[in-house]
Amino acid sequence: MTVIDDRPGVATALRIAPIAGYIGAEVGGVDLAGDLDEATAARLRQALLDHKVLFFRDQPLDHAAQIRFSRHFGKVTPAHPYDYNAPEGYPEILEVDSRKYAARGGARKYSYANFWHTDVSALVNPPAITFLRSELVPDVGGDTTWTNLAAAYANLPESLKSFVDGLRAEHRFGGRQKRWEAGSDAEQNVTTKPIVTEHPVVRVHPETGERGLFVTPGFTSRILGVSPAQSDRILDLLFEEVTNPAYTVRVRWQNNSIGVWDNRITAHLAPADLDHLDVVRVLYRTTVEGDVPVGVDGQPSRSVAGSAFHGSD
């Protein structure tokens, strides 16, 4: 059902159309390149909390406009905690360019990380919100899929909820396995400048109070306080839950699309169906500064290596 917001004080009649049962909505009726009034920005922020992922079509923004739009949601961070050569003059922009990944990871890829992950959860304060703008996408393939981590937790049996509520897990780049080639920039970064954090397995959302399973294959390396074998079994169980197709939405990119997602309560899967094709895929990412996750017990995450990642207004 499409919801049209035409209340007084909202300058544009937003059209918000859910696109899956648990997560995701397409938004129309707004020009993101313009100056958003505060009422419209507030409605978009609430829609993001409600739907976890928002998708906008036909939004031909440049770098400056993307950064300006992102600032309606919080302090925009630098492109990445590792130096990935942002476009000159725009240190907030991470280029997701298939032509540049061989140098970083040692292999041809079409997205920054084509495995399930929450963006940069190795940080003690992972980004709160992520924005991804498409400039050039192939005619076929290259979709992105998101999952609702709150739904994954909510549908666990009560006994399992009680068990995972008290667990903590280590997050680092690569998770349980290396995802880069020897001698690559990625290997150099994680070896010389490691970023590692101990997070609660169940994170309480700072705005909605929802509980979500805060574990993903891309970053979660082990469960603390148990044996390696027990850790692997627990993670296998939780990874199966967070990647359950019932909690997901898969979105087809078009040129000039913008995806916005709540990185505190979602994970996503970038495409892996293009590596055999001779195509180009170019998108640009910005992120908003996040808070330090807090568990059900009220205890915050603990940094093991690396520092907090801050943005600016």
Short mmCIF file of C-alpha atoms in Angstrom, two decimals:
data_model
loop_
_atom_site.label_atom_id
_atom_site.label_comp_id
_atom_site.label_asym_id
_atom_site.label_seq_id
_atom_site.Cartn_x
_atom_site.Cartn_y
_atom_site.Cartn_z
CA MET A 1 0.00 0.00 0.00
CA THR A 2 1.33 3.43 -0.92
CA VAL A 3 1.17 6.03 1.84
CA ILE A 4 0.93 9.67 0.71
CA ASP A 5 2.01 12.23 3.29
CA ASP A 6 0.27 15.51 2.48
CA ARG A 7 0.02 16.89 6.01
CA PRO A 8 0.38 20.67 6.56
CA GLY A 9 4.00 21.61 7.00
CA VAL A 10 5.26 18.90 4.67
CA ALA A 11 6.30 20.76 1.54
CA THR A 12 6.14 17.75 -0.76
CA ALA A 13 3.56 14.98 -0.98
CA LEU A 14 5.81 12.04 -0.24
CA ARG A 15 4.78 8.71 -1.70
CA ILE A 16 6.08 5.83 0.41
CA ALA A 17 5.37 2.38 -1.00
CA PRO A 18 6.49 -0.73 0.92
CA ILE A 19 8.14 -3.27 -1.37
CA ALA A 20 8.52 -6.36 0.84
CA GLY A 21 6.85 -7.87 3.89
CA TYR A 22 9.50 -7.06 6.47
CA ILE A 23 11.72 -4.38 4.98
CA GLY A 24 12.05 -1.71 2.32
CA ALA A 25 10.05 1.06 0.66
CA GLU A 26 10.29 3.12 -2.51
CA VAL A 27 9.85 6.86 -2.04
CA GLY A 28 8.60 9.35 -4.62
CA GLY A 29 7.36 12.89 -4.69
CA VAL A 30 10.60 14.52 -3.57
CA ASP A 31 13.60 16.08 -5.32
CA LEU A 32 16.69 15.22 -3.29
CA ALA A 33 18.83 17.68 -5.23
CA GLY A 34 16.84 20.59 -3.84
CA ASP A 35 16.82 22.09 -0.38
CA LEU A 36 14.64 19.83 1.76
CA ASP A 37 12.48 21.58 4.32
CA GLU A 38 12.79 20.23 7.85
CA ALA A 39 9.29 18.71 7.87
CA THR A 40 10.08 16.64 4.77
CA ALA A 41 13.49 15.62 6.14
CA ALA A 42 11.85 14.54 9.41
CA ARG A 43 9.29 12.45 7.51
CA LEU A 44 12.08 10.73 5.61
CA ARG A 45 13.96 10.01 8.82
CA GLN A 46 10.82 8.46 10.29
CA ALA A 47 10.20 6.45 7.13
CA LEU A 48 13.71 5.06 7.42
CA LEU A 49 13.05 3.94 10.99
CA ASP A 50 9.77 2.35 9.86
CA HIS A 51 11.04 0.57 6.75
CA LYS A 52 14.81 0.19 7.38
CA VAL A 53 15.66 0.74 3.68
CA LEU A 54 14.41 3.53 1.40
CA PHE A 55 14.87 3.63 -2.36
CA PHE A 56 14.61 6.72 -4.57
CA ARG A 57 14.53 6.71 -8.37
CA ASP A 58 15.46 9.33 -10.98
CA GLN A 59 17.62 11.41 -8.65
CA PRO A 60 20.58 12.71 -10.71
CA LEU A 61 22.71 14.05 -7.84
CA ASP A 62 26.36 15.00 -7.91
CA HIS A 63 28.81 14.43 -5.04
CA ALA A 64 27.99 17.72 -3.31
CA ALA A 65 24.24 17.10 -3.46
CA GLN A 66 24.62 13.58 -2.08
CA ILE A 67 26.65 14.88 0.86
CA ARG A 68 24.12 17.65 1.46
CA PHE A 69 21.23 15.18 1.47
CA SER A 70 23.11 12.82 3.80
CA ARG A 71 23.56 15.61 6.34
CA HIS A 72 19.82 15.70 6.94
CA PHE A 73 20.35 12.41 8.80
CA GLY A 74 23.44 13.27 10.86
CA LYS A 75 27.14 14.01 10.75
CA VAL A 76 28.69 12.71 7.52
CA THR A 77 31.89 10.72 8.05
CA PRO A 78 34.97 10.44 5.87
CA ALA A 79 34.59 7.85 3.11
CA HIS A 80 36.12 4.94 5.03
CA PRO A 81 38.35 4.34 8.06
CA TYR A 82 40.99 3.13 5.61
CA ASP A 83 42.26 5.53 2.95
CA TYR A 84 40.49 4.58 -0.27
CA ASN A 85 41.37 7.67 -2.32
CA ALA A 86 38.11 9.59 -2.26
CA PRO A 87 37.39 11.88 -5.24
CA GLU A 88 39.36 15.10 -5.00
CA GLY A 89 37.48 17.68 -2.96
CA TYR A 90 34.98 15.14 -1.60
CA PRO A 91 36.60 13.17 1.25
CA GLU A 92 33.17 11.87 2.30
CA ILE A 93 32.62 9.90 -0.93
CA LEU A 94 33.57 6.21 -1.24
CA GLU A 95 33.76 5.12 -4.87
CA VAL A 96 32.16 1.73 -5.46
CA ASP A 97 33.76 1.28 -8.87
CA SER A 98 34.28 -2.16 -10.36
CA ARG A 99 37.33 -0.90 -12.24
CA LYS A 100 39.22 -0.16 -9.01
CA TYR A 101 38.72 -3.28 -6.92
CA ALA A 102 41.55 -5.42 -8.25
CA ALA A 103 44.10 -3.16 -6.56
CA ARG A 104 42.24 -3.18 -3.25
CA GLY A 105 41.28 -6.81 -2.88
CA GLY A 106 43.47 -8.56 -5.41
CA ALA A 107 40.53 -9.81 -7.45
CA ARG A 108 37.95 -8.43 -9.85
CA LYS A 109 34.80 -7.44 -7.95
CA TYR A 110 31.73 -5.36 -8.65
CA SER A 111 31.03 -4.09 -5.17
CA TYR A 112 32.92 -3.18 -2.04
CA ALA A 113 31.99 -6.41 -0.26
CA ASN A 114 29.96 -9.13 -1.93
CA PHE A 115 29.04 -11.01 1.23
CA TRP A 116 26.44 -10.36 3.95
CA HIS A 117 27.57 -7.53 6.21
CA THR A 118 26.63 -4.46 8.19
CA ASP A 119 28.84 -1.59 7.04
CA VAL A 120 32.16 -1.40 8.92
CA SER A 121 30.90 -3.14 12.05
CA ALA A 122 34.54 -3.67 13.05
CA LEU A 123 34.38 -0.06 14.30
CA VAL A 124 33.35 0.65 17.88
CA ASN A 125 30.75 3.04 16.41
CA PRO A 126 29.74 1.66 13.00
CA PRO A 127 27.96 4.11 10.68
CA ALA A 128 24.35 4.71 11.62
CA ILE A 129 23.06 5.24 8.09
CA THR A 130 24.44 4.49 4.64
CA PHE A 131 23.61 6.21 1.33
CA LEU A 132 24.46 4.66 -2.03
CA ARG A 133 23.98 6.51 -5.32
CA SER A 134 24.20 4.75 -8.68
CA GLU A 135 25.88 6.50 -11.60
CA LEU A 136 26.44 3.63 -14.02
CA VAL A 137 24.92 0.19 -13.62
CA PRO A 138 24.70 -2.75 -16.03
CA ASP A 139 21.53 -3.59 -17.91
CA VAL A 140 21.26 -6.92 -16.07
CA GLY A 141 22.53 -8.10 -12.71
CA GLY A 142 24.14 -6.18 -9.89
CA ASP A 143 21.15 -6.13 -7.53
CA THR A 144 21.59 -5.51 -3.78
CA THR A 145 19.72 -7.40 -1.06
CA TRP A 146 19.00 -6.19 2.49
CA THR A 147 17.80 -8.08 5.56
CA ASN A 148 15.91 -6.90 8.64
CA LEU A 149 17.96 -7.85 11.71
CA ALA A 150 15.08 -6.93 14.04
CA ALA A 151 12.79 -9.42 12.30
CA ALA A 152 15.48 -12.09 12.53
CA TYR A 153 15.64 -11.60 16.30
CA ALA A 154 11.89 -11.20 16.84
CA ASN A 155 11.14 -14.54 15.19
CA LEU A 156 13.52 -16.55 17.34
CA PRO A 157 11.97 -18.80 19.99
CA GLU A 158 11.98 -17.20 23.44
CA SER A 159 14.52 -19.69 24.79
CA LEU A 160 16.99 -18.80 22.05
CA LYS A 161 16.40 -15.07 22.56
CA SER A 162 17.31 -15.47 26.23
CA PHE A 163 20.49 -17.30 25.26
CA VAL A 164 21.76 -14.79 22.67
CA ASP A 165 20.75 -11.74 24.74
CA GLY A 166 23.79 -12.30 26.94
CA LEU A 167 26.37 -13.04 24.23
CA ARG A 168 29.07 -10.80 22.83
CA ALA A 169 31.04 -11.26 19.64
CA GLU A 170 34.24 -10.01 18.06
CA HIS A 171 34.00 -8.08 14.78
CA ARG A 172 36.93 -7.60 12.42
CA PHE A 173 37.41 -7.19 8.68
CA GLY A 174 36.86 -10.52 6.96
CA GLY A 175 34.97 -12.14 9.83
CA ARG A 176 36.00 -15.77 10.23
CA GLN A 177 38.00 -15.85 6.99
CA LYS A 178 40.27 -13.64 4.93
CA ARG A 179 38.49 -12.07 1.96
CA TRP A 180 41.46 -10.55 0.17
CA GLU A 181 44.48 -11.68 -1.80
CA ALA A 182 48.04 -11.69 -0.50
CA GLY A 183 49.82 -8.43 -1.23
CA SER A 184 46.62 -6.44 -1.81
CA ASP A 185 45.82 -3.05 -0.31
CA ALA A 186 43.15 -4.70 1.81
CA GLU A 187 45.64 -7.10 3.37
CA GLN A 188 48.04 -4.24 4.06
CA ASN A 189 45.34 -2.24 5.81
CA VAL A 190 44.01 -4.94 8.11
CA THR A 191 47.52 -6.13 8.97
CA THR A 192 49.12 -2.79 9.76
CA LYS A 193 46.05 -0.89 11.03
CA PRO A 194 43.68 -3.48 12.53
CA ILE A 195 40.18 -2.45 13.59
CA VAL A 196 38.55 -4.87 16.04
CA THR A 197 35.58 -4.44 18.38
CA GLU A 198 33.61 -6.59 20.80
CA HIS A 199 29.88 -5.96 20.20
CA PRO A 200 26.73 -7.37 21.81
CA VAL A 201 25.19 -10.12 19.72
CA VAL A 202 21.81 -8.48 20.29
CA ARG A 203 21.89 -4.71 19.77
CA VAL A 204 19.21 -2.36 21.05
CA HIS A 205 18.35 0.29 18.46
CA PRO A 206 19.05 3.73 20.00
CA GLU A 207 15.91 5.36 18.53
CA THR A 208 13.24 2.66 18.24
CA GLY A 209 14.30 0.32 21.06
CA GLU A 210 14.06 -2.66 18.71
CA ARG A 211 16.39 -5.56 19.35
CA GLY A 212 18.35 -6.91 16.40
CA LEU A 213 20.83 -9.73 15.78
CA PHE A 214 24.04 -7.75 15.32
CA VAL A 215 26.12 -10.45 13.62
CA THR A 216 27.07 -10.98 9.97
CA PRO A 217 29.45 -13.27 8.06
CA GLY A 218 31.40 -10.30 6.68
CA PHE A 219 32.67 -9.03 10.03
CA THR A 220 31.75 -11.29 12.98
CA SER A 221 34.73 -13.53 13.72
CA ARG A 222 33.84 -15.36 16.96
CA ILE A 223 31.55 -15.56 19.95
CA LEU A 224 33.35 -14.63 23.16
CA GLY A 225 33.57 -16.94 26.15
CA VAL A 226 33.02 -20.23 24.32
CA SER A 227 35.27 -22.70 22.50
CA PRO A 228 36.11 -22.17 18.81
CA ALA A 229 33.92 -25.13 17.85
CA GLN A 230 31.00 -23.83 19.92
CA SER A 231 31.49 -20.35 18.46
CA ASP A 232 31.29 -21.67 14.92
CA ARG A 233 28.09 -23.57 15.64
CA ILE A 234 26.43 -20.55 17.26
CA LEU A 235 27.47 -18.26 14.42
CA ASP A 236 26.28 -20.73 11.80
CA LEU A 237 22.87 -20.75 13.48
CA LEU A 238 22.67 -16.96 13.72
CA PHE A 239 23.96 -16.37 10.21
CA GLU A 240 21.24 -18.68 8.91
CA GLU A 241 18.65 -16.60 10.76
CA VAL A 242 19.84 -13.17 9.59
CA THR A 243 20.05 -14.30 5.96
CA ASN A 244 16.62 -15.97 5.91
CA PRO A 245 15.04 -14.82 2.60
CA ALA A 246 11.77 -14.09 4.44
CA TYR A 247 13.34 -11.03 6.07
CA THR A 248 14.94 -9.62 2.93
CA VAL A 249 14.27 -7.31 0.02
CA ARG A 250 16.19 -7.37 -3.26
CA VAL A 251 16.35 -4.14 -5.25
CA ARG A 252 17.22 -3.60 -8.89
CA TRP A 253 19.51 -0.65 -9.48
CA GLN A 254 18.93 1.86 -12.25
CA ASN A 255 21.10 4.84 -13.11
CA ASN A 256 20.43 7.75 -10.72
CA SER A 257 18.92 5.58 -7.99
CA ILE A 258 19.66 6.22 -4.33
CA GLY A 259 19.43 3.62 -1.59
CA VAL A 260 19.39 4.68 2.08
CA TRP A 261 19.52 2.14 4.87
CA ASP A 262 19.61 2.03 8.66
CA ASN A 263 22.95 0.34 9.23
CA ARG A 264 22.13 -0.24 12.91
CA ILE A 265 19.37 -2.76 12.21
CA THR A 266 20.10 -4.15 8.73
CA ALA A 267 22.70 -6.14 6.85
CA HIS A 268 23.08 -6.30 3.10
CA LEU A 269 24.48 -8.48 0.35
CA ALA A 270 26.20 -6.86 -2.60
CA PRO A 271 26.09 -8.55 -6.02
CA ALA A 272 28.21 -11.54 -6.97
CA ASP A 273 26.61 -12.23 -10.35
CA LEU A 274 28.76 -9.95 -12.52
CA ASP A 275 32.31 -11.27 -12.17
CA HIS A 276 32.03 -13.28 -15.39
CA LEU A 277 30.61 -10.33 -17.37
CA ASP A 278 32.48 -7.52 -19.09
CA VAL A 279 30.44 -4.65 -17.63
CA VAL A 280 31.08 -1.58 -15.48
CA ARG A 281 29.28 -0.73 -12.23
CA VAL A 282 29.85 2.64 -10.53
CA LEU A 283 28.15 3.85 -7.37
CA TYR A 284 29.06 6.35 -4.64
CA ARG A 285 28.65 5.83 -0.90
CA THR A 286 28.34 8.20 2.04
CA THR A 287 27.79 7.32 5.69
CA VAL A 288 26.53 9.08 8.81
CA GLU A 289 28.34 8.82 12.13
CA GLY A 290 27.00 6.11 14.39
CA ASP A 291 26.68 5.61 18.12
CA VAL A 292 28.38 2.90 20.16
CA PRO A 293 26.08 -0.17 20.18
CA VAL A 294 24.48 -1.17 23.48
CA GLY A 295 23.30 -4.63 24.41
CA VAL A 296 20.20 -5.85 26.22
CA ASP A 297 22.15 -5.60 29.49
CA GLY A 298 22.90 -1.92 28.86
CA GLN A 299 26.60 -2.53 28.32
CA PRO A 300 28.25 -0.78 25.35
CA SER A 301 30.61 -2.25 22.78
CA ARG A 302 34.34 -2.31 23.59
CA SER A 303 37.08 -1.35 21.15
CA VAL A 304 39.98 -3.80 20.96
CA ALA A 305 41.90 -2.03 18.18
CA GLY A 306 41.21 1.15 16.28
CA SER A 307 39.44 4.34 17.25
CA ALA A 308 35.95 5.75 16.89
CA PHE A 309 34.92 7.07 13.48
CA HIS A 310 33.62 10.63 13.59
CA GLY A 311 31.91 12.86 11.04
CA SER A 312 31.21 16.54 10.64
CA ASP A 313 28.14 18.72 10.15
#
